Amino acid sequence: MEQLQRATFDEFKSHVRGDVVLPGDANYDEVRQIWNAMVDRKPAAIVRCTSRDDVVQAVRFARRHELLVSVRGGGHNIAGNAACDDGLMIDLSLMKRVEVDAKARRATVEPGCVLADLDAATQAHGLATPLGINSTTGVAGLTLGGGFGWLSRTYGMTVDNLLSAEVVTADGGLAHASELENADLFWGLRGGGGNFGIVTSFEFHLHPVGPDVLSGLIVFPFDQAKAVLTQFARFTETMPDELNVWMVTRKAPPLPFLPEQVHGKEIVALALCYAGDPTAGEKLIEPLRSFGKAYGEHVGVQPYTAWQQAFDPLLTRGARNYWKSHNFVRLSDDAIDTIIEYAGRLPSPLCEIFIGTIGGQTARVAADAMAYSSRDANYVMNVHGRWETAAEDGRCIAWAREFFARSQPFASGGAYINFLTQDEGERIEFAYGAMYGRLVELKKKYDPGNFFRMNQNIKPD
């Protein structure tokens, strides 16, 4: 590899406008770092693309020299697939342009954008598309795996709002994908991850949102968890699509609206967002307050962009993370009891269990309409293991795996591909369910040599 660097990387630099970063360069360690500190890979080179043409040149260079390729958008993926050892990291994080056509309600987005970039550009026009809940997440990875958040019950998954994509394919060519052009590729991009190419431009449908929304937190003591979770489960089965309520149980961070003596104690929090008129929303959320005697709440009308960033301090880069995830059609009493049991013995102050509520519009799309197929999932549970030192790895990973196994009997089929860790390759087929065979055939067509394999990989054979 060093011989390859000496002989050819200088020439490669002359073919791209972006920078090529090599081991030993002053910014190498900074550029190769990704969100999950458990992943510490060292590429032979990092090409910091500034245009679609740079991406094309990078793919062709990697093919010519038979280099393993990883693709970085936001670098936020839990499995750490944005970085590779001894190969070429194609870094898209400098490609951050967003163009909004407010009249047509469309946004064209480059793959280096994080959610905050897209939200800021669209909210300037009172528009948004469904995204995730952490503003530092990359738009590209979120979208290619499905994407869901506060607006999904009202407006669907992120992929339900994708109108087209510009793709650099495994042979270094270009393809435009939409319902009308390369429709099979478009089908696979919507949930199939990075298996079929590198998307250099996304086009999204936008919806009227905000710019202010009713949102916030209601925090209950952990000893009321059974009552709160049971009522949460039943309430969310019948709430209107415009309302979304999630549940998180963890040790309380130092939130200013909580008494100081609560900080560090186990809590159950309900996080809510109402996408309609705040006055109507206030009436709808009133029953949540009766689920128990709350420690405190912080609920009110605030900018949608602020709510999208509310959880960023709990999800900063640099911690060690290990996740396990299940889909649920319904939260049974047994599932609730298991959640409470493991939430009662969190192995780190940073660990948490959250239940993201979807359903609504996400369930009205046919299961075979695109690669993302878990349309029966009304809830997605993430066992979010998070800690600071390698010495804690064994204890925290064991807790997450044990809870995952104990809760599995109550889960439904499928899995959210963006929540799979690097050791869950055996769950990929399960995640896609009946769509997996079709995805294999698509992989054979667009990437028969499995050039794009640093992902939740769909093997072509």
PDB file of C-alpha atoms in Angstrom, residues 28 62 72 74-75 87 97 108 155 162 209 275 307 366 393 437 440 458:
ATOM      1  CA  TYR A  28      -5.339  12.653   8.765  1.00  0.00           C
ATOM      2  CA  ALA A  62     -10.281   2.557  -6.503  1.00  0.00           C
ATOM      3  CA  ARG A  72     -18.618   8.828   4.395  1.00  0.00           C
ATOM      4  CA  GLY A  74     -22.196  12.345   8.001  1.00  0.00           C
ATOM      5  CA  GLY A  75     -20.037   9.553   9.477  1.00  0.00           C
ATOM      6  CA  GLY A  87      -8.550   1.253   1.479  1.00  0.00           C
ATOM      7  CA  ARG A  97     -25.236  22.417  -0.879  1.00  0.00           C
ATOM      8  CA  THR A 108     -32.093  19.154  -3.878  1.00  0.00           C
ATOM      9  CA  TYR A 155     -45.655  12.527   6.226  1.00  0.00           C
ATOM     10  CA  LEU A 162     -37.443  10.889  -1.950  1.00  0.00           C
ATOM     11  CA  VAL A 209     -44.140  22.522   8.872  1.00  0.00           C
ATOM     12  CA  ALA A 275     -47.024  19.062  13.667  1.00  0.00           C
ATOM     13  CA  TRP A 307     -36.542  20.741  18.651  1.00  0.00           C
ATOM     14  CA  ALA A 366     -47.210  -1.028   0.382  1.00  0.00           C
ATOM     15  CA  ASP A 393     -16.978  -2.421  26.757  1.00  0.00           C
ATOM     16  CA  GLY A 437     -34.258 -11.834  -2.851  1.00  0.00           C
ATOM     17  CA  VAL A 440     -29.836  -9.669  -4.319  1.00  0.00           C
ATOM     18  CA  ILE A 458     -26.274  -7.519   0.303  1.00  0.00           C
TER      19      ILE A 458
END
